[in-house]
CSV table of N, CA and C in Angstrom, one decimal:
chain,number,residue,atom,x,y,z
A,521,CYS,N,1.2,7.5,-9.9
A,521,CYS,CA,1.3,6.2,-9.3
A,521,CYS,C,2.3,5.3,-9.8
A,522,VAL,N,2.2,5.3,-11.3
A,522,VAL,CA,3.1,4.3,-12.1
A,522,VAL,C,4.7,4.7,-11.5
A,523,SER,N,4.7,6.1,-11.6
A,523,SER,CA,6.2,6.6,-11.4
A,523,SER,C,6.8,6.2,-9.9
A,524,ILE,N,6.0,5.8,-9.1
A,524,ILE,CA,6.3,5.6,-7.8
A,524,ILE,C,6.6,3.9,-7.6
A,525,ILE,N,5.5,3.2,-8.0
A,525,ILE,CA,5.5,1.8,-8.1
A,525,ILE,C,6.6,1.2,-8.8
A,526,ASN,N,6.8,1.5,-10.0
A,526,ASN,CA,7.8,0.8,-10.6
A,526,ASN,C,9.0,0.8,-10.1
A,527,PRO,N,9.7,2.0,-9.9
A,527,PRO,CA,10.8,2.2,-9.0
A,527,PRO,C,10.9,1.4,-8.1
A,528,TYR,N,10.0,1.3,-7.3
A,528,TYR,CA,10.2,0.8,-6.0
A,528,TYR,C,10.1,-0.9,-6.1
A,529,ILE,N,9.5,-1.2,-7.0
A,529,ILE,CA,9.8,-2.8,-7.3
A,529,ILE,C,11.2,-3.1,-7.6
A,530,TYR,N,11.9,-2.0,-8.5
A,530,TYR,CA,13.2,-2.4,-8.7
A,530,TYR,C,14.2,-2.1,-7.6
A,531,GLN,N,14.0,-1.1,-6.5
A,531,GLN,CA,14.6,-1.1,-5.5
A,531,GLN,C,14.6,-1.8,-4.2
A,532,THR,N,13.5,-2.6,-4.0
A,532,THR,CA,13.2,-3.5,-2.9
A,532,THR,C,13.6,-4.8,-3.0
A,533,ASP,N,14.1,-5.5,-2.1
A,533,ASP,CA,14.5,-6.9,-2.0
A,533,ASP,C,13.6,-8.0,-1.8
A,534,CYS,N,12.3,-7.5,-1.4
A,534,CYS,CA,11.3,-8.2,-1.1
A,534,CYS,C,10.1,-8.6,-1.9
A,535,LEU,N,10.3,-7.7,-2.9
A,535,LEU,CA,9.2,-7.9,-4.0
A,535,LEU,C,9.8,-8.4,-5.5
A,536,PRO,N,9.8,-9.2,-6.0
A,536,PRO,CA,10.6,-9.6,-7.5
A,536,PRO,C,9.8,-8.9,-8.4
A,537,ARG,N,10.3,-8.6,-9.6
A,537,ARG,CA,9.5,-8.0,-10.9
A,537,ARG,C,9.2,-9.2,-11.5
A,538,THR,N,7.8,-9.3,-11.6
A,538,THR,CA,7.3,-10.4,-12.5
A,538,THR,C,6.5,-10.2,-13.9
A,539,LYS,N,6.5,-8.4,-13.8
A,539,LYS,CA,5.9,-8.1,-15.1
A,539,LYS,C,6.9,-6.8,-15.6
A,540,PRO,N,6.9,-6.6,-16.6
A,540,PRO,CA,7.8,-5.2,-17.2
A,540,PRO,C,6.8,-4.3,-16.7
A,541,PRO,N,7.6,-2.9,-16.8
A,541,PRO,CA,6.9,-1.6,-16.3
A,541,PRO,C,6.0,-1.2,-17.1
A,542,GLU,N,6.0,-1.7,-18.2
A,542,GLU,CA,4.6,-1.3,-19.4
A,542,GLU,C,3.6,-1.9,-18.7
A,543,GLU,N,3.7,-3.2,-18.6
A,543,GLU,CA,2.3,-4.1,-18.1
A,543,GLU,C,1.9,-3.6,-16.7
A,544,ILE,N,2.7,-3.3,-15.8
A,544,ILE,CA,2.3,-2.4,-14.7
A,544,ILE,C,1.6,-1.2,-14.8
A,545,ALA,N,2.3,-0.3,-15.8
A,545,ALA,CA,1.6,0.9,-16.1
A,545,ALA,C,0.1,0.8,-16.7
A,546,ALA,N,0.0,-0.2,-17.4
A,546,ALA,CA,-1.2,-0.4,-18.3
A,546,ALA,C,-2.4,-0.9,-17.3
A,547,THR,N,-1.7,-1.1,-16.2
A,547,THR,CA,-3.0,-1.7,-14.9
A,547,THR,C,-3.8,-0.6,-14.3
A,548,PHE,N,-3.0,0.6,-14.5
A,548,PHE,CA,-3.7,2.0,-13.8
A,548,PHE,C,-4.7,2.5,-14.9
A,549,THR,N,-5.7,1.8,-15.4
A,549,THR,CA,-6.7,2.3,-16.2
A,549,THR,C,-7.7,3.3,-15.6
A,550,PRO,N,-8.5,4.0,-16.5
A,550,PRO,CA,-9.4,4.9,-15.8
A,550,PRO,C,-10.2,4.3,-15.3
A,551,ALA,N,-10.7,3.2,-15.7
A,551,ALA,CA,-12.0,2.3,-14.9
A,551,ALA,C,-11.3,2.0,-13.4
A,552,LEU,N,-10.3,1.4,-13.2
A,552,LEU,CA,-9.5,1.1,-12.1
A,552,LEU,C,-9.5,2.3,-11.5
A,553,LEU,N,-8.9,3.5,-11.8
A,553,LEU,CA,-8.9,4.7,-10.9
A,553,LEU,C,-10.2,5.2,-10.5
A,554,LYS,N,-11.1,5.0,-11.6
A,554,LYS,CA,-12.6,5.5,-11.1
A,554,LYS,C,-13.1,4.5,-9.8
A,555,SER,N,-12.8,3.4,-9.9
A,555,SER,CA,-13.5,2.4,-8.9
A,555,SER,C,-12.8,2.5,-7.3
A,556,ARG,N,-11.7,3.5,-7.3
A,556,ARG,CA,-11.0,3.6,-6.1
A,556,ARG,C,-10.5,4.9,-5.9
A,557,THR,N,-10.5,5.2,-4.5
A,557,THR,CA,-10.2,6.3,-3.9
A,557,THR,C,-8.8,6.4,-3.6
A,558,ILE,N,-8.1,7.0,-4.5
A,558,ILE,CA,-6.8,7.3,-4.5
A,558,ILE,C,-6.5,8.7,-3.9
A,559,LEU,N,-5.4,8.5,-2.6
A,559,LEU,CA,-5.1,9.7,-2.0
A,559,LEU,C,-3.5,10.0,-2.5
A,560,VAL,N,-3.1,10.9,-2.7
A,560,VAL,CA,-1.7,11.4,-2.9
A,560,VAL,C,-1.3,12.4,-2.0
A,561,ALA,N,0.3,12.4,-2.1
A,561,ALA,CA,0.8,13.7,-1.4
A,561,ALA,C,2.0,14.0,-2.2
A,562,GLU,N,1.9,15.3,-2.3
A,562,GLU,CA,2.7,15.8,-3.0
A,562,GLU,C,4.0,16.6,-2.3
A,563,ALA,N,4.8,17.0,-2.9
A,563,ALA,CA,6.4,17.5,-2.4
A,563,ALA,C,7.1,18.1,-3.5
A,564,GLY,N,7.3,19.4,-3.2
A,564,GLY,CA,8.0,20.1,-4.5
A,564,GLY,C,7.5,19.8,-5.9
A,565,GLY,N,6.0,19.9,-5.9
A,565,GLY,CA,5.3,19.5,-7.1
A,565,GLY,C,5.5,18.4,-8.0
A,566,GLU,N,5.9,17.4,-6.8
A,566,GLU,CA,5.6,15.9,-7.5
A,566,GLU,C,5.2,14.9,-6.6
A,567,ILE,N,4.3,14.2,-7.0
A,567,ILE,CA,3.6,13.0,-6.4
A,567,ILE,C,4.8,12.2,-5.5
A,568,VAL,N,4.6,12.0,-4.6
A,568,VAL,CA,5.8,11.4,-3.6
A,568,VAL,C,5.2,10.2,-2.9
A,569,ALA,N,3.8,10.1,-3.0
A,569,ALA,CA,3.4,9.0,-2.2
A,569,ALA,C,1.8,8.8,-2.8
A,570,TYR,N,1.2,7.6,-2.8
A,570,TYR,CA,-0.1,7.4,-3.0
A,570,TYR,C,-0.6,6.1,-2.4
A,571,LEU,N,-2.0,6.3,-1.8
A,571,LEU,CA,-2.7,5.2,-1.3
A,571,LEU,C,-3.7,5.0,-2.1
A,572,SER,N,-4.1,3.6,-2.1
A,572,SER,CA,-5.2,3.3,-3.2
A,572,SER,C,-6.3,2.3,-2.3
A,573,MET,N,-7.4,2.6,-2.3
A,573,MET,CA,-8.4,2.0,-1.6
A,573,MET,C,-9.9,2.1,-2.0
A,574,SER,N,-10.7,1.1,-1.8
A,574,SER,CA,-12.0,0.8,-2.1
A,574,SER,C,-12.9,-0.1,-1.0
A,575,ASP,N,-13.7,0.9,-0.4
A,575,ASP,CA,-14.9,0.0,0.6
A,575,ASP,C,-13.6,-0.6,1.6
A,576,GLY,N,-12.9,0.2,2.5
A,576,GLY,CA,-11.9,-0.2,3.4
A,576,GLY,C,-11.3,-1.1,3.1
A,577,TRP,N,-10.9,-1.5,1.8
A,577,TRP,CA,-9.6,-2.4,1.4
A,577,TRP,C,-8.7,-1.3,0.7
A,578,VAL,N,-7.4,-1.4,1.3
A,578,VAL,CA,-6.3,-0.8,1.1
A,578,VAL,C,-5.4,-1.4,-0.2
A,579,ALA,N,-5.4,-1.2,-1.1
A,579,ALA,CA,-4.8,-2.0,-2.0
A,579,ALA,C,-3.7,-1.6,-2.5
A,580,ALA,N,-3.2,-0.3,-2.3
A,580,ALA,CA,-1.7,-0.1,-2.3
A,580,ALA,C,-1.4,1.1,-1.1
A,581,VAL,N,-0.2,1.2,-0.9
A,581,VAL,CA,0.4,2.4,-0.4
A,581,VAL,C,1.8,2.3,-0.8
A,582,TYR,N,2.3,3.3,-1.6
A,582,TYR,CA,3.5,3.3,-1.9
A,582,TYR,C,4.0,4.8,-1.7
A,583,LEU,N,5.6,4.9,-1.3
A,583,LEU,CA,6.1,6.0,-1.2
A,583,LEU,C,7.5,6.0,-1.9
A,584,VAL,N,8.1,7.4,-2.4
A,584,VAL,CA,9.4,7.4,-2.9
A,584,VAL,C,10.2,7.2,-1.7
A,585,PRO,N,11.3,6.6,-2.1
A,585,PRO,CA,12.4,6.5,-0.9
A,585,PRO,C,12.9,7.8,-0.2
A,586,HIS,N,13.0,8.8,-0.7
A,586,HIS,CA,13.2,10.0,0.2
A,586,HIS,C,12.5,10.6,1.1
A,587,VAL,N,11.0,10.1,0.9
A,587,VAL,CA,9.9,10.8,2.0
A,587,VAL,C,9.7,9.9,3.0
A,588,ARG,N,10.3,8.3,3.0
A,588,ARG,CA,9.9,7.5,3.9
A,588,ARG,C,10.5,7.9,5.3
A,589,GLY,N,9.6,7.7,6.5
A,589,GLY,CA,10.1,8.1,7.5
A,589,GLY,C,9.7,9.7,7.9
A,590,THR,N,8.9,10.3,7.0
A,590,THR,CA,8.9,11.7,7.2
A,590,THR,C,7.3,12.3,7.8
A,591,GLY,N,6.5,11.0,7.8
A,591,GLY,CA,5.0,11.0,8.3
A,591,GLY,C,4.3,11.1,7.2
A,592,ILE,N,4.6,11.0,5.9
A,592,ILE,CA,3.8,11.1,4.9
A,592,ILE,C,3.1,10.0,4.8
A,593,GLY,N,3.5,8.6,5.1
A,593,GLY,CA,2.6,7.4,5.3
A,593,GLY,C,1.5,7.5,6.2
A,594,LYS,N,2.1,8.1,7.3
A,594,LYS,CA,1.0,8.2,8.3
A,594,LYS,C,0.0,8.9,8.2
A,595,MET,N,0.0,10.0,7.5
A,595,MET,CA,-0.8,11.2,7.1
A,595,MET,C,-1.7,10.4,6.0
A,596,LEU,N,-1.4,9.6,5.2
A,596,LEU,CA,-2.2,8.9,4.0
A,596,LEU,C,-2.9,7.9,4.9
A,597,ILE,N,-2.5,7.1,5.9
A,597,ILE,CA,-2.9,5.9,6.6
A,597,ILE,C,-4.1,6.8,7.6
A,598,ASP,N,-3.9,7.7,8.1
A,598,ASP,CA,-4.9,8.5,9.0
A,598,ASP,C,-6.1,9.1,8.0
A,599,ARG,N,-5.8,9.4,6.8
A,599,ARG,CA,-6.8,9.9,5.9
A,599,ARG,C,-7.8,8.7,5.5
A,600,ALA,N,-7.1,7.5,5.2
A,600,ALA,CA,-7.8,6.4,5.1
A,600,ALA,C,-8.8,6.1,6.3
A,601,LYS,N,-8.1,6.1,7.5
A,601,LYS,CA,-8.8,5.9,8.7
A,601,LYS,C,-10.2,6.6,8.7
A,602,ALA,N,-9.9,8.0,8.3
A,602,ALA,CA,-11.2,8.9,8.4
A,602,ALA,C,-12.4,8.7,7.5
A,603,GLU,N,-11.6,8.1,6.2
A,603,GLU,CA,-12.7,7.9,5.2
A,603,GLU,C,-13.5,6.8,5.7
A,604,CYS,N,-12.9,5.8,6.4
A,604,CYS,CA,-13.5,4.4,6.5
A,604,CYS,C,-13.3,4.4,8.2
A,605,PRO,N,-14.2,5.0,9.0
A,605,PRO,CA,-13.8,4.7,10.3
A,605,PRO,C,-14.1,3.3,10.8
A,606,GLU,N,-14.9,2.5,10.2
A,606,GLU,CA,-15.6,1.1,10.5
A,606,GLU,C,-14.2,0.3,10.8
A,607,GLY,N,-13.3,0.6,9.8
A,607,GLY,CA,-11.9,-0.4,9.6
A,607,GLY,C,-11.4,-0.4,8.4
A,608,LEU,N,-10.4,-0.8,8.0
A,608,LEU,CA,-9.5,-1.0,7.2
A,608,LEU,C,-8.8,-2.3,7.2
A,609,GLU,N,-8.6,-3.0,5.9
A,609,GLU,CA,-7.7,-4.2,5.9
A,609,GLU,C,-6.9,-3.9,4.6
A,610,LEU,N,-5.8,-4.7,4.6
A,610,LEU,CA,-4.9,-4.6,3.8
A,610,LEU,C,-4.0,-5.8,3.5
A,611,THR,N,-3.0,-6.0,2.8
A,611,THR,CA,-2.1,-7.2,2.7
A,611,THR,C,-0.5,-6.5,2.5
A,612,VAL,N,0.0,-7.4,3.3
A,612,VAL,CA,1.5,-6.7,3.2
A,612,VAL,C,2.5,-8.0,3.0
A,613,PHE,N,3.6,-7.9,2.0
A,613,PHE,CA,4.2,-8.9,1.9
A,613,PHE,C,5.0,-9.4,3.2
A,614,GLU,N,5.2,-10.4,3.1
A,614,GLU,CA,5.4,-11.1,4.4
A,614,GLU,C,7.0,-10.6,4.5
A,615,PRO,N,8.0,-10.8,3.9
A,615,PRO,CA,9.1,-10.3,4.2
A,615,PRO,C,9.6,-8.6,4.2
A,616,ASN,N,8.6,-7.9,3.9
A,616,ASN,CA,8.7,-6.5,4.1
A,616,ASN,C,8.4,-6.0,5.4
A,617,ALA,N,9.4,-6.3,6.5
A,617,ALA,CA,9.3,-6.2,7.7
A,617,ALA,C,9.2,-4.6,8.0
A,618,ASP,N,9.8,-3.5,7.3
A,618,ASP,CA,9.6,-2.1,7.6
A,618,ASP,C,8.1,-1.9,7.5
A,619,ALA,N,7.6,-2.4,6.6
A,619,ALA,CA,5.8,-1.9,6.2
A,619,ALA,C,5.1,-2.8,7.4
A,620,LYS,N,5.4,-3.9,7.6
A,620,LYS,CA,4.7,-4.6,8.9
A,620,LYS,C,4.8,-3.8,10.2
A,621,ARG,N,6.1,-3.6,10.3
A,621,ARG,CA,6.1,-2.4,11.6
A,621,ARG,C,5.3,-1.4,11.3
A,622,PHE,N,5.4,-0.6,10.2
A,622,PHE,CA,4.7,0.8,10.2
A,622,PHE,C,3.3,0.3,10.5
A,623,TYR,N,2.7,-0.4,9.9
A,623,TYR,CA,1.2,-0.6,10.0
A,623,TYR,C,0.7,-1.2,11.4
A,624,GLU,N,1.6,-1.7,12.0
A,624,GLU,CA,1.6,-2.5,13.8
A,624,GLU,C,1.5,-0.8,14.3
A,625,ARG,N,2.3,0.1,14.0
A,625,ARG,CA,2.7,1.2,15.0
A,625,ARG,C,1.1,1.9,14.4
A,626,GLU,N,0.7,1.9,13.1
A,626,GLU,CA,-0.5,2.6,13.1
A,626,GLU,C,-2.1,1.8,13.6
A,627,GLY,N,-1.8,0.9,14.5
A,627,GLY,CA,-3.0,0.2,14.9
A,627,GLY,C,-3.1,-1.1,14.0
A,628,PHE,N,-2.7,-1.4,13.2
A,628,PHE,CA,-3.2,-2.8,12.3
A,628,PHE,C,-2.6,-3.9,13.1
A,629,HIS,N,-3.4,-5.0,13.2
A,629,HIS,CA,-3.2,-6.7,13.5
A,629,HIS,C,-3.0,-7.6,12.4
A,630,GLU,N,-2.2,-8.5,12.4
A,630,GLU,CA,-2.1,-9.5,11.8
A,630,GLU,C,-3.2,-10.5,11.9
A,631,VAL,N,-3.7,-10.9,10.9
A,631,VAL,CA,-5.0,-12.0,10.9
A,631,VAL,C,-4.3,-13.2,10.2
A,632,PRO,N,-3.9,-13.9,11.3
A,632,PRO,CA,-2.9,-15.1,10.8
A,632,PRO,C,-3.7,-16.0,9.9
A,633,GLU,N,-5.1,-16.4,10.4
A,633,GLU,CA,-5.5,-17.5,9.3
A,633,GLU,C,-5.8,-17.0,7.9
A,634,ARG,N,-5.4,-15.6,7.6
A,634,ARG,CA,-5.5,-15.1,6.2
A,634,ARG,C,-4.3,-14.8,5.5
A,635,ARG,N,-3.2,-15.9,5.8
A,635,ARG,CA,-2.1,-15.6,5.1
A,635,ARG,C,-2.0,-16.2,3.8
A,636,ASP,N,-1.5,-15.5,2.7
A,636,ASP,CA,-1.5,-16.1,1.5
A,636,ASP,C,-0.2,-16.5,0.9
A,637,ASP,N,0.0,-17.6,0.5
A,637,ASP,CA,1.4,-18.3,0.0
A,637,ASP,C,1.4,-18.3,-1.5
A,638,ASN,N,0.3,-18.1,-2.2
A,638,ASN,CA,0.0,-18.3,-3.6
A,638,ASN,C,-0.3,-16.9,-4.1
A,639,THR,N,0.6,-16.2,-4.0
A,639,THR,CA,0.5,-14.6,-5.0
A,639,THR,C,1.3,-14.5,-6.2
A,640,GLU,N,0.7,-13.8,-7.1
A,640,GLU,CA,1.3,-13.8,-8.6
A,640,GLU,C,2.8,-13.6,-8.4
A,641,GLU,N,3.2,-12.9,-7.4
A,641,GLU,CA,4.6,-12.6,-7.3
A,641,GLU,C,5.4,-13.5,-6.5
A,642,GLY,N,4.7,-14.8,-6.2
A,642,GLY,CA,5.5,-15.8,-5.6
A,642,GLY,C,6.0,-15.4,-4.3
A,643,VAL,N,5.5,-14.4,-3.5
A,643,VAL,CA,5.7,-14.1,-2.1
A,643,VAL,C,4.6,-13.8,-1.3
A,644,PRO,N,4.9,-14.7,0.1
A,644,PRO,CA,3.7,-14.8,0.7
A,644,PRO,C,3.2,-13.2,1.3
A,645,THR,N,1.8,-13.2,1.4
A,645,THR,CA,1.4,-12.0,1.9
A,645,THR,C,0.3,-12.2,3.2
A,646,LEU,N,0.6,-11.2,4.0
A,646,LEU,CA,-0.3,-11.4,5.5
A,646,LEU,C,-1.5,-10.4,5.3
A,647,LEU,N,-2.6,-11.0,5.8
A,647,LEU,CA,-3.9,-9.9,5.9
A,647,LEU,C,-3.5,-8.9,7.3
A,648,MET,N,-3.5,-7.6,7.0
A,648,MET,CA,-3.7,-6.8,8.4
A,648,MET,C,-4.9,-6.1,8.5
A,649,ARG,N,-5.4,-6.0,9.6
A,649,ARG,CA,-6.8,-5.2,9.8
A,649,ARG,C,-6.7,-4.2,10.9
A,650,TRP,N,-7.3,-3.1,10.6
A,650,TRP,CA,-7.3,-1.9,11.5
A,650,TRP,C,-8.8,-1.7,12.1
A,651,ARG,N,-9.1,-1.6,13.2
A,651,ARG,CA,-10.6,-1.3,13.6
A,651,ARG,C,-10.5,-0.5,14.5
A,652,ARG,N,-11.3,0.9,14.6
A,652,ARG,CA,-11.2,1.8,15.6
A,652,ARG,C,-11.2,1.3,17.1
A,653,ALA,N,-10.6,1.7,17.9
A,653,ALA,CA,-10.7,1.3,19.4
A,653,ALA,C,-12.2,1.8,19.7
A,654,ALA,N,-12.7,0.9,20.7
A,654,ALA,CA,-14.1,1.2,21.3
A,654,ALA,C,-13.9,2.3,22.4
Protein backbone atom coordinates (compact mmCIF):
# COMPACT_ATOMS: atom_id res chain seq x y z
CA CYS A 1 0.00 0.00 0.00
CA VAL A 2 2.79 2.39 0.93
CA SER A 3 4.59 1.71 -2.34
CA ILE A 4 1.50 2.98 -4.17
CA ILE A 5 0.35 5.93 -2.05
CA ASN A 6 3.70 7.66 -1.57
CA PRO A 7 4.51 7.96 -5.30
CA TYR A 8 0.90 8.97 -5.98
CA ILE A 9 1.18 11.94 -3.65
CA TYR A 10 4.30 13.12 -5.47
CA GLN A 11 2.74 12.64 -8.91
CA THR A 12 -0.64 14.30 -8.42
CA ASP A 13 -1.38 17.99 -8.64
CA CYS A 14 -4.46 17.77 -6.43
CA LEU A 15 -2.84 16.52 -3.22
CA PRO A 16 0.05 18.32 -1.54
CA ARG A 17 2.54 16.34 0.50
CA THR A 18 1.95 17.32 4.13
CA LYS A 19 3.92 14.44 5.69
CA PRO A 20 7.23 12.80 4.81
CA PRO A 21 7.04 9.34 3.18
CA GLU A 22 8.26 7.66 6.39
CA GLU A 23 5.40 9.15 8.41
CA ILE A 24 2.85 7.96 5.87
CA ALA A 25 4.41 4.49 5.88
CA ALA A 26 4.19 4.40 9.68
CA THR A 27 0.40 4.86 9.54
CA PHE A 28 0.03 1.42 7.95
CA THR A 29 0.29 -0.35 11.31
CA PRO A 30 -0.73 -3.96 11.90
CA ALA A 31 -3.64 -2.70 14.06
CA LEU A 32 -4.90 -0.47 11.25
CA LEU A 33 -4.56 -3.19 8.66
CA LYS A 34 -6.35 -5.65 10.97
CA SER A 35 -9.28 -3.28 11.42
CA ARG A 36 -9.91 -2.90 7.69
CA THR A 37 -10.63 -5.04 4.70
CA ILE A 38 -7.78 -4.52 2.24
CA LEU A 39 -8.41 -5.53 -1.37
CA VAL A 40 -5.38 -5.65 -3.64
CA ALA A 41 -4.82 -6.16 -7.35
CA GLU A 42 -1.62 -7.70 -8.63
CA ALA A 43 -0.01 -7.65 -12.06
CA GLY A 44 3.34 -9.10 -12.96
CA GLY A 45 3.95 -10.17 -9.37
CA GLU A 46 3.54 -6.67 -7.91
CA ILE A 47 0.67 -4.98 -6.10
CA VAL A 48 -0.63 -2.35 -8.51
CA ALA A 49 -3.76 -1.19 -6.69
CA TYR A 50 -5.48 -1.38 -3.35
CA LEU A 51 -8.74 -0.47 -1.69
CA SER A 52 -9.04 -0.12 2.08
CA MET A 53 -12.47 -0.25 3.71
CA SER A 54 -14.31 -0.82 6.97
CA ASP A 55 -18.06 -1.14 7.57
CA GLY A 56 -19.05 0.43 4.26
CA TRP A 57 -16.51 3.27 4.52
CA VAL A 58 -13.96 3.22 1.69
CA ALA A 59 -10.91 4.82 3.29
CA ALA A 60 -8.61 4.63 0.27
CA VAL A 61 -8.41 3.57 -3.36
CA TYR A 62 -5.04 3.99 -5.07
CA LEU A 63 -3.63 2.61 -8.31
CA VAL A 64 -0.20 2.87 -9.85
CA PRO A 65 -0.35 5.12 -12.93
CA HIS A 66 0.22 2.45 -15.58
CA VAL A 67 -2.93 0.51 -14.60
CA ARG A 68 -5.36 3.43 -14.49
CA GLY A 69 -8.04 3.02 -17.13
CA THR A 70 -7.58 -0.77 -17.34
CA GLY A 71 -10.61 -1.76 -15.26
CA ILE A 72 -8.68 -2.59 -12.09
CA GLY A 73 -10.24 0.27 -10.12
CA LYS A 74 -13.71 -0.85 -11.25
CA MET A 75 -12.89 -4.40 -10.19
CA LEU A 76 -11.92 -3.22 -6.69
CA ILE A 77 -15.05 -1.06 -6.36
CA ASP A 78 -17.26 -3.94 -7.60
CA ARG A 79 -15.72 -6.21 -4.97
CA ALA A 80 -16.31 -3.58 -2.27
CA LYS A 81 -19.96 -3.30 -3.40
CA ALA A 82 -20.29 -7.09 -3.12
CA GLU A 83 -18.82 -6.97 0.40
CA CYS A 84 -21.19 -4.13 1.46
CA PRO A 85 -24.34 -4.45 -0.65
CA GLU A 86 -26.21 -2.04 1.65
CA GLY A 87 -23.99 0.79 0.45
CA LEU A 88 -20.61 2.51 0.46
CA GLU A 89 -19.34 5.97 1.29
CA LEU A 90 -16.02 7.63 0.57
CA THR A 91 -14.45 11.03 0.26
CA VAL A 92 -12.71 12.38 -2.80
CA PHE A 93 -10.46 15.41 -2.98
CA GLU A 94 -12.52 18.07 -4.75
CA PRO A 95 -9.80 18.99 -7.30
CA ASN A 96 -9.45 15.32 -8.32
CA ALA A 97 -11.92 15.49 -11.21
CA ASP A 98 -10.76 12.15 -12.67
CA ALA A 99 -11.53 10.31 -9.43
CA LYS A 100 -14.88 12.06 -9.05
CA ARG A 101 -15.87 11.08 -12.62
CA PHE A 102 -14.75 7.50 -11.96
CA TYR A 103 -16.90 7.21 -8.83
CA GLU A 104 -19.88 8.79 -10.60
CA ARG A 105 -19.54 6.21 -13.40
CA GLU A 106 -19.60 3.54 -10.70
CA GLY A 107 -22.90 4.87 -9.34
CA PHE A 108 -21.67 7.12 -6.52
CA HIS A 109 -23.41 10.45 -5.95
CA GLU A 110 -22.08 13.53 -4.22
CA VAL A 111 -23.61 14.40 -0.84
CA PRO A 112 -23.30 18.22 -1.04
CA GLU A 113 -24.06 18.95 2.60
CA ARG A 114 -21.07 16.84 3.65
CA ARG A 115 -18.28 18.83 2.00
CA ASP A 116 -15.20 19.22 4.23
CA ASP A 117 -13.01 22.28 3.76
CA ASN A 118 -10.87 21.62 6.83
CA THR A 119 -8.81 18.59 5.87
CA GLU A 120 -5.31 17.91 7.12
CA GLU A 121 -4.03 18.30 3.57
CA GLY A 122 -5.72 21.67 3.14
CA VAL A 123 -7.67 20.34 0.15
CA PRO A 124 -11.50 20.23 0.32
CA THR A 125 -13.13 16.82 0.15
CA LEU A 126 -16.55 15.75 -1.07
CA LEU A 127 -18.53 12.90 0.42
CA MET A 128 -19.78 10.43 -2.17
CA ARG A 129 -22.30 7.67 -1.55
CA TRP A 130 -23.33 4.54 -3.42
CA ARG A 131 -26.56 2.67 -2.72
CA ARG A 132 -27.69 -0.40 -4.62
CA ALA A 133 -30.58 0.43 -6.94
CA ALA A 134 -33.92 -0.92 -5.73
